[in-house]
Amino acid sequence: MGFDDLRSILLSERETGKLLQIAPDIFDRTHAEIAELLKKVYAIEDPLSDEARALIEETIAMKETMHELFAIRSRKILALALMHAEGNYYDREEVKRMIPAEHGMFDRVAAGLEECQGVLLHNAKQPLVPVPPAVSAGMDVLEDEGDAAYEEVPAAAEGPGPSSPPPLSAAPTLTPPYMLVRVLGDMDSFMGVDGRIYTLLKGDIVTLPERNASVLSDRNIVVALPLPTCK
């Protein structure tokens, strides 16, 4: 899944108000491609080179495009769930175009809307619901007359239920090691191998990706500092 392919899918999704058919593994393949790009970055001897910068910029562009695609499709799915809960007409073919994780979201949101409508609009008896995470395990929730109590859930029972969809497989996250340094002189902004933009001024004490710090140290722009230790 290259950037051009992902961008094309995003543009098509933007241009229509309906949910489009996409490959079920599109997000998995995008994560895998990002991991491959980062491996190439780490293999470059000079992480501040134009080649490394271009790869990092492509990685950032792919992440932003993937997030925007998710946001656009999620808004469409939420609108479909609302129409379903309200009993209004909606295109069933759009539901068929959802990938598995999206279909799970649609089902849970629609069910939640219908349950809330029953309680608030039709005065239905409120079902027992799990204790919210903010409530400590074992804490009793008092029941006022006419209101339903929360059902106490033991701490051991926390976590996704058996009907929860399994998480999508994803490429391993690659995190570069970091180094604490003191900056010896001002320098222009640059992009680190971790995808972040760094603007360094003389006297700054910062943590930088180890590969970037090593290159800057060789050029007498920064000096490595010992990391503080706990006593």
mmCIF file with all atom_site columns, C-alpha atoms in Angstrom:
data_model
loop_
_atom_site.group_PDB
_atom_site.id
_atom_site.type_symbol
_atom_site.label_atom_id
_atom_site.label_alt_id
_atom_site.label_comp_id
_atom_site.label_asym_id
_atom_site.label_entity_id
_atom_site.label_seq_id
_atom_site.pdbx_PDB_ins_code
_atom_site.Cartn_x
_atom_site.Cartn_y
_atom_site.Cartn_z
_atom_site.occupancy
_atom_site.B_iso_or_equiv
_atom_site.pdbx_formal_charge
_atom_site.auth_seq_id
_atom_site.auth_comp_id
_atom_site.auth_asym_id
_atom_site.auth_atom_id
_atom_site.pdbx_PDB_model_num
ATOM 1   C CA . MET A 1 1   ? 0.000   0.000   0.000  1.00 0.00 ? 1   MET A CA 1
ATOM 2   C CA . GLY A 1 2   ? 1.971   2.980   -1.288 1.00 0.00 ? 2   GLY A CA 1
ATOM 3   C CA . PHE A 1 3   ? 1.264   6.618   -0.476 1.00 0.00 ? 3   PHE A CA 1
ATOM 4   C CA . ASP A 1 4   ? -0.171  7.341   -3.940 1.00 0.00 ? 4   ASP A CA 1
ATOM 5   C CA . ASP A 1 5   ? -2.645  4.451   -3.602 1.00 0.00 ? 5   ASP A CA 1
ATOM 6   C CA . LEU A 1 6   ? -3.722  5.570   -0.134 1.00 0.00 ? 6   LEU A CA 1
ATOM 7   C CA . ARG A 1 7   ? -4.051  9.186   -1.250 1.00 0.00 ? 7   ARG A CA 1
ATOM 8   C CA . SER A 1 8   ? -6.209  8.146   -4.209 1.00 0.00 ? 8   SER A CA 1
ATOM 9   C CA . ILE A 1 9   ? -8.558  6.235   -1.903 1.00 0.00 ? 9   ILE A CA 1
ATOM 10  C CA . LEU A 1 10  ? -8.802  9.238   0.428  1.00 0.00 ? 10  LEU A CA 1
ATOM 11  C CA . LEU A 1 11  ? -9.636  11.614  -2.433 1.00 0.00 ? 11  LEU A CA 1
ATOM 12  C CA . SER A 1 12  ? -12.358 9.272   -3.679 1.00 0.00 ? 12  SER A CA 1
ATOM 13  C CA . GLU A 1 13  ? -13.793 9.010   -0.157 1.00 0.00 ? 13  GLU A CA 1
ATOM 14  C CA . ARG A 1 14  ? -13.817 12.803  0.131  1.00 0.00 ? 14  ARG A CA 1
ATOM 15  C CA . GLU A 1 15  ? -15.672 13.319  -3.128 1.00 0.00 ? 15  GLU A CA 1
ATOM 16  C CA . THR A 1 16  ? -18.737 11.282  -2.259 1.00 0.00 ? 16  THR A CA 1
ATOM 17  C CA . GLY A 1 17  ? -21.141 11.358  0.636  1.00 0.00 ? 17  GLY A CA 1
ATOM 18  C CA . LYS A 1 18  ? -21.483 7.590   0.556  1.00 0.00 ? 18  LYS A CA 1
ATOM 19  C CA . LEU A 1 19  ? -19.177 5.017   2.084  1.00 0.00 ? 19  LEU A CA 1
ATOM 20  C CA . LEU A 1 20  ? -16.913 3.440   -0.521 1.00 0.00 ? 20  LEU A CA 1
ATOM 21  C CA . GLN A 1 21  ? -15.709 -0.152  -0.762 1.00 0.00 ? 21  GLN A CA 1
ATOM 22  C CA . ILE A 1 22  ? -12.118 -0.518  0.459  1.00 0.00 ? 22  ILE A CA 1
ATOM 23  C CA . ALA A 1 23  ? -9.866  -3.498  1.063  1.00 0.00 ? 23  ALA A CA 1
ATOM 24  C CA . PRO A 1 24  ? -10.465 -5.032  4.529  1.00 0.00 ? 24  PRO A CA 1
ATOM 25  C CA . ASP A 1 25  ? -6.725  -4.971  5.294  1.00 0.00 ? 25  ASP A CA 1
ATOM 26  C CA . ILE A 1 26  ? -6.012  -1.444  4.049  1.00 0.00 ? 26  ILE A CA 1
ATOM 27  C CA . PHE A 1 27  ? -5.005  -0.128  7.484  1.00 0.00 ? 27  PHE A CA 1
ATOM 28  C CA . ASP A 1 28  ? -2.891  -3.189  8.252  1.00 0.00 ? 28  ASP A CA 1
ATOM 29  C CA . ARG A 1 29  ? -1.032  -2.816  4.964  1.00 0.00 ? 29  ARG A CA 1
ATOM 30  C CA . THR A 1 30  ? -0.494  0.896   5.580  1.00 0.00 ? 30  THR A CA 1
ATOM 31  C CA . HIS A 1 31  ? 1.025   0.182   9.004  1.00 0.00 ? 31  HIS A CA 1
ATOM 32  C CA . ALA A 1 32  ? 3.300   -2.408  7.397  1.00 0.00 ? 32  ALA A CA 1
ATOM 33  C CA . GLU A 1 33  ? 4.427   0.067   4.729  1.00 0.00 ? 33  GLU A CA 1
ATOM 34  C CA . ILE A 1 34  ? 5.176   2.711   7.383  1.00 0.00 ? 34  ILE A CA 1
ATOM 35  C CA . ALA A 1 35  ? 7.282   0.170   9.287  1.00 0.00 ? 35  ALA A CA 1
ATOM 36  C CA . GLU A 1 36  ? 9.236   -0.609  6.110  1.00 0.00 ? 36  GLU A CA 1
ATOM 37  C CA . LEU A 1 37  ? 9.877   3.082   5.485  1.00 0.00 ? 37  LEU A CA 1
ATOM 38  C CA . LEU A 1 38  ? 11.188  3.523   9.028  1.00 0.00 ? 38  LEU A CA 1
ATOM 39  C CA . LYS A 1 39  ? 13.498  0.533   8.591  1.00 0.00 ? 39  LYS A CA 1
ATOM 40  C CA . LYS A 1 40  ? 14.973  2.242   5.532  1.00 0.00 ? 40  LYS A CA 1
ATOM 41  C CA . VAL A 1 41  ? 15.454  5.432   7.545  1.00 0.00 ? 41  VAL A CA 1
ATOM 42  C CA . TYR A 1 42  ? 17.309  3.565   10.297 1.00 0.00 ? 42  TYR A CA 1
ATOM 43  C CA . ALA A 1 43  ? 19.527  1.892   7.687  1.00 0.00 ? 43  ALA A CA 1
ATOM 44  C CA . ILE A 1 44  ? 20.775  5.239   6.330  1.00 0.00 ? 44  ILE A CA 1
ATOM 45  C CA . GLU A 1 45  ? 24.144  6.193   7.776  1.00 0.00 ? 45  GLU A CA 1
ATOM 46  C CA . ASP A 1 46  ? 23.376  9.928   7.945  1.00 0.00 ? 46  ASP A CA 1
ATOM 47  C CA . PRO A 1 47  ? 19.867  10.428  9.430  1.00 0.00 ? 47  PRO A CA 1
ATOM 48  C CA . LEU A 1 48  ? 20.026  14.136  8.473  1.00 0.00 ? 48  LEU A CA 1
ATOM 49  C CA . SER A 1 49  ? 20.574  13.407  4.782  1.00 0.00 ? 49  SER A CA 1
ATOM 50  C CA . ASP A 1 50  ? 18.089  14.393  2.097  1.00 0.00 ? 50  ASP A CA 1
ATOM 51  C CA . GLU A 1 51  ? 17.279  10.719  1.533  1.00 0.00 ? 51  GLU A CA 1
ATOM 52  C CA . ALA A 1 52  ? 16.396  10.191  5.196  1.00 0.00 ? 52  ALA A CA 1
ATOM 53  C CA . ARG A 1 53  ? 14.368  13.422  5.276  1.00 0.00 ? 53  ARG A CA 1
ATOM 54  C CA . ALA A 1 54  ? 12.374  12.354  2.203  1.00 0.00 ? 54  ALA A CA 1
ATOM 55  C CA . LEU A 1 55  ? 11.560  8.958   3.733  1.00 0.00 ? 55  LEU A CA 1
ATOM 56  C CA . ILE A 1 56  ? 10.498  10.517  7.029  1.00 0.00 ? 56  ILE A CA 1
ATOM 57  C CA . GLU A 1 57  ? 8.277   13.023  5.230  1.00 0.00 ? 57  GLU A CA 1
ATOM 58  C CA . GLU A 1 58  ? 6.661   10.157  3.294  1.00 0.00 ? 58  GLU A CA 1
ATOM 59  C CA . THR A 1 59  ? 6.072   8.311   6.583  1.00 0.00 ? 59  THR A CA 1
ATOM 60  C CA . ILE A 1 60  ? 4.391   11.357  8.129  1.00 0.00 ? 60  ILE A CA 1
ATOM 61  C CA . ALA A 1 61  ? 2.268   11.890  5.007  1.00 0.00 ? 61  ALA A CA 1
ATOM 62  C CA . MET A 1 62  ? 1.072   8.274   5.090  1.00 0.00 ? 62  MET A CA 1
ATOM 63  C CA . LYS A 1 63  ? 0.134   8.539   8.781  1.00 0.00 ? 63  LYS A CA 1
ATOM 64  C CA . GLU A 1 64  ? -1.795  11.777  8.221  1.00 0.00 ? 64  GLU A CA 1
ATOM 65  C CA . THR A 1 65  ? -3.596  10.340  5.193  1.00 0.00 ? 65  THR A CA 1
ATOM 66  C CA . MET A 1 66  ? -4.547  7.175   7.090  1.00 0.00 ? 66  MET A CA 1
ATOM 67  C CA . HIS A 1 67  ? -5.912  9.231   10.012 1.00 0.00 ? 67  HIS A CA 1
ATOM 68  C CA . GLU A 1 68  ? -7.949  11.439  7.671  1.00 0.00 ? 68  GLU A CA 1
ATOM 69  C CA . LEU A 1 69  ? -9.379  8.413   5.867  1.00 0.00 ? 69  LEU A CA 1
ATOM 70  C CA . PHE A 1 70  ? -10.443 6.958   9.217  1.00 0.00 ? 70  PHE A CA 1
ATOM 71  C CA . ALA A 1 71  ? -12.027 10.271  10.274 1.00 0.00 ? 71  ALA A CA 1
ATOM 72  C CA . ILE A 1 72  ? -14.048 10.675  7.062  1.00 0.00 ? 72  ILE A CA 1
ATOM 73  C CA . ARG A 1 73  ? -15.311 7.094   7.069  1.00 0.00 ? 73  ARG A CA 1
ATOM 74  C CA . SER A 1 74  ? -16.136 7.231   10.791 1.00 0.00 ? 74  SER A CA 1
ATOM 75  C CA . ARG A 1 75  ? -18.312 10.328  10.311 1.00 0.00 ? 75  ARG A CA 1
ATOM 76  C CA . LYS A 1 76  ? -20.221 8.544   7.549  1.00 0.00 ? 76  LYS A CA 1
ATOM 77  C CA . ILE A 1 77  ? -20.655 5.444   9.716  1.00 0.00 ? 77  ILE A CA 1
ATOM 78  C CA . LEU A 1 78  ? -21.921 7.488   12.684 1.00 0.00 ? 78  LEU A CA 1
ATOM 79  C CA . ALA A 1 79  ? -24.487 9.167   10.406 1.00 0.00 ? 79  ALA A CA 1
ATOM 80  C CA . LEU A 1 80  ? -25.664 5.755   9.191  1.00 0.00 ? 80  LEU A CA 1
ATOM 81  C CA . ALA A 1 81  ? -25.947 4.477   12.772 1.00 0.00 ? 81  ALA A CA 1
ATOM 82  C CA . LEU A 1 82  ? -28.067 7.483   13.741 1.00 0.00 ? 82  LEU A CA 1
ATOM 83  C CA . MET A 1 83  ? -30.414 7.003   10.780 1.00 0.00 ? 83  MET A CA 1
ATOM 84  C CA . HIS A 1 84  ? -30.703 3.303   11.651 1.00 0.00 ? 84  HIS A CA 1
ATOM 85  C CA . ALA A 1 85  ? -31.530 4.053   15.300 1.00 0.00 ? 85  ALA A CA 1
ATOM 86  C CA . GLU A 1 86  ? -34.125 6.668   14.330 1.00 0.00 ? 86  GLU A CA 1
ATOM 87  C CA . GLY A 1 87  ? -35.792 4.275   11.916 1.00 0.00 ? 87  GLY A CA 1
ATOM 88  C CA . ASN A 1 88  ? -35.043 6.458   8.913  1.00 0.00 ? 88  ASN A CA 1
ATOM 89  C CA . TYR A 1 89  ? -34.117 5.160   5.502  1.00 0.00 ? 89  TYR A CA 1
ATOM 90  C CA . TYR A 1 90  ? -30.446 4.502   4.843  1.00 0.00 ? 90  TYR A CA 1
ATOM 91  C CA . ASP A 1 91  ? -28.607 2.625   2.137  1.00 0.00 ? 91  ASP A CA 1
ATOM 92  C CA . ARG A 1 92  ? -27.965 -0.940  3.331  1.00 0.00 ? 92  ARG A CA 1
ATOM 93  C CA . GLU A 1 93  ? -25.335 -1.298  0.633  1.00 0.00 ? 93  GLU A CA 1
ATOM 94  C CA . GLU A 1 94  ? -23.163 1.180   2.535  1.00 0.00 ? 94  GLU A CA 1
ATOM 95  C CA . VAL A 1 95  ? -23.214 -1.104  5.564  1.00 0.00 ? 95  VAL A CA 1
ATOM 96  C CA . LYS A 1 96  ? -21.945 -3.923  3.367  1.00 0.00 ? 96  LYS A CA 1
ATOM 97  C CA . ARG A 1 97  ? -18.987 -1.735  2.364  1.00 0.00 ? 97  ARG A CA 1
ATOM 98  C CA . MET A 1 98  ? -17.726 -1.422  5.924  1.00 0.00 ? 98  MET A CA 1
ATOM 99  C CA . ILE A 1 99  ? -14.610 -3.341  6.863  1.00 0.00 ? 99  ILE A CA 1
ATOM 100 C CA . PRO A 1 100 ? -14.965 -5.644  9.932  1.00 0.00 ? 100 PRO A CA 1
ATOM 101 C CA . ALA A 1 101 ? -13.765 -3.155  12.565 1.00 0.00 ? 101 ALA A CA 1
ATOM 102 C CA . GLU A 1 102 ? -16.053 -0.459  11.136 1.00 0.00 ? 102 GLU A CA 1
ATOM 103 C CA . HIS A 1 103 ? -19.014 -2.836  11.115 1.00 0.00 ? 103 HIS A CA 1
ATOM 104 C CA . GLY A 1 104 ? -18.382 -3.560  14.788 1.00 0.00 ? 104 GLY A CA 1
ATOM 105 C CA . MET A 1 105 ? -18.375 0.179   15.520 1.00 0.00 ? 105 MET A CA 1
ATOM 106 C CA . PHE A 1 106 ? -21.636 0.637   13.588 1.00 0.00 ? 106 PHE A CA 1
ATOM 107 C CA . ASP A 1 107 ? -23.375 -2.164  15.502 1.00 0.00 ? 107 ASP A CA 1
ATOM 108 C CA . ARG A 1 108 ? -22.243 -0.889  18.928 1.00 0.00 ? 108 ARG A CA 1
ATOM 109 C CA . VAL A 1 109 ? -23.135 2.751   18.215 1.00 0.00 ? 109 VAL A CA 1
ATOM 110 C CA . ALA A 1 110 ? -26.546 1.847   16.768 1.00 0.00 ? 110 ALA A CA 1
ATOM 111 C CA . ALA A 1 111 ? -27.309 -0.409  19.741 1.00 0.00 ? 111 ALA A CA 1
ATOM 112 C CA . GLY A 1 112 ? -26.257 2.326   22.177 1.00 0.00 ? 112 GLY A CA 1
ATOM 113 C CA . LEU A 1 113 ? -28.463 4.889   20.466 1.00 0.00 ? 113 LEU A CA 1
ATOM 114 C CA . GLU A 1 114 ? -31.461 2.564   20.495 1.00 0.00 ? 114 GLU A CA 1
ATOM 115 C CA . GLU A 1 115 ? -30.941 1.746   24.179 1.00 0.00 ? 115 GLU A CA 1
ATOM 116 C CA . CYS A 1 116 ? -30.686 5.426   25.085 1.00 0.00 ? 116 CYS A CA 1
ATOM 117 C CA . GLN A 1 117 ? -33.821 6.210   23.070 1.00 0.00 ? 117 GLN A CA 1
ATOM 118 C CA . GLY A 1 118 ? -35.686 3.516   24.991 1.00 0.00 ? 118 GLY A CA 1
ATOM 119 C CA . VAL A 1 119 ? -34.671 4.983   28.342 1.00 0.00 ? 119 VAL A CA 1
ATOM 120 C CA . LEU A 1 120 ? -35.093 8.685   27.558 1.00 0.00 ? 120 LEU A CA 1
ATOM 121 C CA . LEU A 1 121 ? -37.889 8.756   24.973 1.00 0.00 ? 121 LEU A CA 1
ATOM 122 C CA . HIS A 1 122 ? -39.975 5.679   25.771 1.00 0.00 ? 122 HIS A CA 1
ATOM 123 C CA . ASN A 1 123 ? -39.422 5.473   29.558 1.00 0.00 ? 123 ASN A CA 1
ATOM 124 C CA . ALA A 1 124 ? -38.128 1.934   29.257 1.00 0.00 ? 124 ALA A CA 1
ATOM 125 C CA . LYS A 1 125 ? -36.556 0.318   32.313 1.00 0.00 ? 125 LYS A CA 1
ATOM 126 C CA . GLN A 1 126 ? -32.869 1.091   32.304 1.00 0.00 ? 126 GLN A CA 1
ATOM 127 C CA . PRO A 1 127 ? -30.772 -2.079  31.938 1.00 0.00 ? 127 PRO A CA 1
ATOM 128 C CA . LEU A 1 128 ? -27.912 -2.870  34.282 1.00 0.00 ? 128 LEU A CA 1
ATOM 129 C CA . VAL A 1 129 ? -24.660 -1.545  32.920 1.00 0.00 ? 129 VAL A CA 1
ATOM 130 C CA . PRO A 1 130 ? -21.055 -2.152  34.016 1.00 0.00 ? 130 PRO A CA 1
ATOM 131 C CA . VAL A 1 131 ? -19.543 0.158   36.579 1.00 0.00 ? 131 VAL A CA 1
ATOM 132 C CA . PRO A 1 132 ? -17.709 2.984   34.739 1.00 0.00 ? 132 PRO A CA 1
ATOM 133 C CA . PRO A 1 133 ? -13.899 2.737   34.886 1.00 0.00 ? 133 PRO A CA 1
ATOM 134 C CA . ALA A 1 134 ? -13.796 5.933   36.969 1.00 0.00 ? 134 ALA A CA 1
ATOM 135 C CA . VAL A 1 135 ? -15.636 4.147   39.781 1.00 0.00 ? 135 VAL A CA 1
ATOM 136 C CA . SER A 1 136 ? -13.300 2.110   41.974 1.00 0.00 ? 136 SER A CA 1
ATOM 137 C CA . ALA A 1 137 ? -13.707 -1.653  41.938 1.00 0.00 ? 137 ALA A CA 1
ATOM 138 C CA . GLY A 1 138 ? -15.922 -2.770  44.799 1.00 0.00 ? 138 GLY A CA 1
ATOM 139 C CA . MET A 1 139 ? -17.467 0.687   45.366 1.00 0.00 ? 139 MET A CA 1
ATOM 140 C CA . ASP A 1 140 ? -21.225 0.580   45.834 1.00 0.00 ? 140 ASP A CA 1
ATOM 141 C CA . VAL A 1 141 ? -23.360 2.903   43.721 1.00 0.00 ? 141 VAL A CA 1
ATOM 142 C CA . LEU A 1 142 ? -26.497 3.938   45.599 1.00 0.00 ? 142 LEU A CA 1
ATOM 143 C CA . GLU A 1 143 ? -29.816 3.628   43.844 1.00 0.00 ? 143 GLU A CA 1
ATOM 144 C CA . ASP A 1 144 ? -32.348 6.415   44.093 1.00 0.00 ? 144 ASP A CA 1
ATOM 145 C CA . GLU A 1 145 ? -35.981 5.458   43.924 1.00 0.00 ? 145 GLU A CA 1
ATOM 146 C CA . GLY A 1 146 ? -37.038 5.055   40.321 1.00 0.00 ? 146 GLY A CA 1
ATOM 147 C CA . ASP A 1 147 ? -33.496 4.834   39.053 1.00 0.00 ? 147 ASP A CA 1
ATOM 148 C CA . ALA A 1 148 ? -31.612 1.645   38.259 1.00 0.00 ? 148 ALA A CA 1
ATOM 149 C CA . ALA A 1 149 ? -28.364 0.801   40.003 1.00 0.00 ? 149 ALA A CA 1
ATOM 150 C CA . TYR A 1 150 ? -25.113 -0.021  38.326 1.00 0.00 ? 150 TYR A CA 1
ATOM 151 C CA . GLU A 1 151 ? -24.226 -3.696  38.414 1.00 0.00 ? 151 GLU A CA 1
ATOM 152 C CA . GLU A 1 152 ? -20.955 -4.214  40.284 1.00 0.00 ? 152 GLU A CA 1
ATOM 153 C CA . VAL A 1 153 ? -18.274 -5.743  38.101 1.00 0.00 ? 153 VAL A CA 1
ATOM 154 C CA . PRO A 1 154 ? -15.316 -7.482  39.808 1.00 0.00 ? 154 PRO A CA 1
ATOM 155 C CA . ALA A 1 155 ? -11.900 -6.200  38.817 1.00 0.00 ? 155 ALA A CA 1
ATOM 156 C CA . ALA A 1 156 ? -11.048 -9.589  37.297 1.00 0.00 ? 156 ALA A CA 1
ATOM 157 C CA . ALA A 1 157 ? -13.970 -9.245  34.899 1.00 0.00 ? 157 ALA A CA 1
ATOM 158 C CA . GLU A 1 158 ? -12.713 -6.036  33.365 1.00 0.00 ? 158 GLU A CA 1
ATOM 159 C CA . GLY A 1 159 ? -11.641 -6.003  29.739 1.00 0.00 ? 159 GLY A CA 1
ATOM 160 C CA . PRO A 1 160 ? -13.325 -6.667  26.404 1.00 0.00 ? 160 PRO A CA 1
ATOM 161 C CA . GLY A 1 161 ? -16.200 -9.110  26.389 1.00 0.00 ? 161 GLY A CA 1
ATOM 162 C CA . PRO A 1 162 ? -16.242 -12.319 24.373 1.00 0.00 ? 162 PRO A CA 1
ATOM 163 C CA . SER A 1 163 ? -18.223 -10.623 21.634 1.00 0.00 ? 163 SER A CA 1
ATOM 164 C CA . SER A 1 164 ? -15.644 -7.864  21.158 1.00 0.00 ? 164 SER A CA 1
ATOM 165 C CA . PRO A 1 165 ? -13.957 -8.054  17.745 1.00 0.00 ? 165 PRO A CA 1
ATOM 166 C CA . PRO A 1 166 ? -10.298 -9.093  17.856 1.00 0.00 ? 166 PRO A CA 1
ATOM 167 C CA . PRO A 1 167 ? -7.782  -6.270  17.353 1.00 0.00 ? 167 PRO A CA 1
ATOM 168 C CA . LEU A 1 168 ? -6.421  -5.751  13.887 1.00 0.00 ? 168 LEU A CA 1
ATOM 169 C CA . SER A 1 169 ? -2.939  -7.064  13.367 1.00 0.00 ? 169 SER A CA 1
ATOM 170 C CA . ALA A 1 170 ? -0.413  -4.277  13.145 1.00 0.00 ? 170 ALA A CA 1
ATOM 171 C CA . ALA A 1 171 ? 3.227   -3.905  12.297 1.00 0.00 ? 171 ALA A CA 1
ATOM 172 C CA . PRO A 1 172 ? 5.529   -3.585  15.315 1.00 0.00 ? 172 PRO A CA 1
ATOM 173 C CA . THR A 1 173 ? 6.150   -0.039  16.507 1.00 0.00 ? 173 THR A CA 1
ATOM 174 C CA . LEU A 1 174 ? 9.724   1.057   15.954 1.00 0.00 ? 174 LEU A CA 1
ATOM 175 C CA . THR A 1 175 ? 11.024  3.524   18.541 1.00 0.00 ? 175 THR A CA 1
ATOM 176 C CA . PRO A 1 176 ? 14.578  4.811   18.207 1.00 0.00 ? 176 PRO A CA 1
ATOM 177 C CA . PRO A 1 177 ? 16.816  5.052   21.305 1.00 0.00 ? 177 PRO A CA 1
ATOM 178 C CA . TYR A 1 178 ? 17.323  8.572   22.640 1.00 0.00 ? 178 TYR A CA 1
ATOM 179 C CA . MET A 1 179 ? 20.317  10.508  24.011 1.00 0.00 ? 179 MET A CA 1
ATOM 180 C CA . LEU A 1 180 ? 20.500  13.509  26.342 1.00 0.00 ? 180 LEU A CA 1
ATOM 181 C CA . VAL A 1 181 ? 22.579  16.329  24.855 1.00 0.00 ? 181 VAL A CA 1
ATOM 182 C CA . ARG A 1 182 ? 23.542  19.989  25.351 1.00 0.00 ? 182 ARG A CA 1
ATOM 183 C CA . VAL A 1 183 ? 23.333  22.185  22.255 1.00 0.00 ? 183 VAL A CA 1
ATOM 184 C CA . LEU A 1 184 ? 26.523  24.139  21.512 1.00 0.00 ? 184 LEU A CA 1
ATOM 185 C CA . GLY A 1 185 ? 25.125  26.404  18.809 1.00 0.00 ? 185 GLY A CA 1
ATOM 186 C CA . ASP A 1 186 ? 21.926  27.507  17.115 1.00 0.00 ? 186 ASP A CA 1
ATOM 187 C CA . MET A 1 187 ? 20.853  25.472  14.106 1.00 0.00 ? 187 MET A CA 1
ATOM 188 C CA . ASP A 1 188 ? 18.012  25.335  11.604 1.00 0.00 ? 188 ASP A CA 1
ATOM 189 C CA . SER A 1 189 ? 14.997  23.132  12.277 1.00 0.00 ? 189 SER A CA 1
ATOM 190 C CA . PHE A 1 190 ? 15.361  19.522  11.168 1.00 0.00 ? 190 PHE A CA 1
ATOM 191 C CA . MET A 1 191 ? 13.351  16.331  11.216 1.00 0.00 ? 191 MET A CA 1
ATOM 192 C CA . GLY A 1 192 ? 14.581  13.498  13.441 1.00 0.00 ? 192 GLY A CA 1
ATOM 193 C CA . VAL A 1 193 ? 14.413  9.813   12.621 1.00 0.00 ? 193 VAL A CA 1
ATOM 194 C CA . ASP A 1 194 ? 11.410  9.664   14.978 1.00 0.00 ? 194 ASP A CA 1
ATOM 195 C CA . GLY A 1 195 ? 9.454   11.964  12.649 1.00 0.00 ? 195 GLY A CA 1
ATOM 196 C CA . ARG A 1 196 ? 9.546   14.963  15.018 1.00 0.00 ? 196 ARG A CA 1
ATOM 197 C CA . ILE A 1 197 ? 10.687  18.465  14.080 1.00 0.00 ? 197 ILE A CA 1
ATOM 198 C CA . TYR A 1 198 ? 13.495  19.797  16.284 1.00 0.00 ? 198 TYR A CA 1
ATOM 199 C CA . THR A 1 199 ? 14.541  23.454  16.615 1.00 0.00 ? 199 THR A CA 1
ATOM 200 C CA . LEU A 1 200 ? 17.714  23.710  18.699 1.00 0.00 ? 200 LEU A CA 1
ATOM 201 C CA . LEU A 1 201 ? 19.201  26.813  20.296 1.00 0.00 ? 201 LEU A CA 1
ATOM 202 C CA . LYS A 1 202 ? 22.546  27.238  22.011 1.00 0.00 ? 202 LYS A CA 1
ATOM 203 C CA . GLY A 1 203 ? 22.374  26.108  25.637 1.00 0.00 ? 203 GLY A CA 1
ATOM 204 C CA . ASP A 1 204 ? 19.331  23.853  25.197 1.00 0.00 ? 204 ASP A CA 1
ATOM 205 C CA . ILE A 1 205 ? 19.426  20.504  26.980 1.00 0.00 ? 205 ILE A CA 1
ATOM 206 C CA . VAL A 1 206 ? 17.228  18.061  25.100 1.00 0.00 ? 206 VAL A CA 1
ATOM 207 C CA . THR A 1 207 ? 16.769  14.396  24.294 1.00 0.00 ? 207 THR A CA 1
ATOM 208 C CA . LEU A 1 208 ? 17.326  13.527  20.640 1.00 0.00 ? 208 LEU A CA 1
ATOM 209 C CA . PRO A 1 209 ? 17.141  10.252  18.744 1.00 0.00 ? 209 PRO A CA 1
ATOM 210 C CA . GLU A 1 210 ? 20.520  8.593   19.248 1.00 0.00 ? 210 GLU A CA 1
ATOM 211 C CA . ARG A 1 211 ? 21.351  8.547   15.547 1.00 0.00 ? 211 ARG A CA 1
ATOM 212 C CA . ASN A 1 212 ? 20.619  12.255  15.131 1.00 0.00 ? 212 ASN A CA 1
ATOM 213 C CA . ALA A 1 213 ? 22.555  13.070  18.311 1.00 0.00 ? 213 ALA A CA 1
ATOM 214 C CA . SER A 1 214 ? 25.591  11.088  17.109 1.00 0.00 ? 214 SER A CA 1
ATOM 215 C CA . VAL A 1 215 ? 25.718  12.941  13.795 1.00 0.00 ? 215 VAL A CA 1
ATOM 216 C CA . LEU A 1 216 ? 25.356  16.332  15.499 1.00 0.00 ? 216 LEU A CA 1
ATOM 217 C CA . SER A 1 217 ? 28.007  15.378  18.044 1.00 0.00 ? 217 SER A CA 1
ATOM 218 C CA . ASP A 1 218 ? 30.451  14.471  15.269 1.00 0.00 ? 218 ASP A CA 1
ATOM 219 C CA . ARG A 1 219 ? 29.835  17.941  13.813 1.00 0.00 ? 219 ARG A CA 1
ATOM 220 C CA . ASN A 1 220 ? 30.459  19.596  17.218 1.00 0.00 ? 220 ASN A CA 1
ATOM 221 C CA . ILE A 1 221 ? 26.908  20.944  17.351 1.00 0.00 ? 221 ILE A CA 1
ATOM 222 C CA . VAL A 1 222 ? 25.904  19.042  20.510 1.00 0.00 ? 222 VAL A CA 1
ATOM 223 C CA . VAL A 1 223 ? 27.701  17.262  23.321 1.00 0.00 ? 223 VAL A CA 1
ATOM 224 C CA . ALA A 1 224 ? 26.329  14.136  24.990 1.00 0.00 ? 224 ALA A CA 1
ATOM 225 C CA . LEU A 1 225 ? 25.352  14.330  28.659 1.00 0.00 ? 225 LEU A CA 1
ATOM 226 C CA . PRO A 1 226 ? 25.145  11.442  31.126 1.00 0.00 ? 226 PRO A CA 1
ATOM 227 C CA . LEU A 1 227 ? 21.597  10.420  31.925 1.00 0.00 ? 227 LEU A CA 1
ATOM 228 C CA . PRO A 1 228 ? 20.564  11.022  35.556 1.00 0.00 ? 228 PRO A CA 1
ATOM 229 C CA . THR A 1 229 ? 20.424  7.886   37.683 1.00 0.00 ? 229 THR A CA 1
ATOM 230 C CA . CYS A 1 230 ? 18.079  7.089   40.526 1.00 0.00 ? 230 CYS A CA 1
ATOM 231 C CA . LYS A 1 231 ? 19.710  6.677   43.938 1.00 0.00 ? 231 LYS A CA 1
#
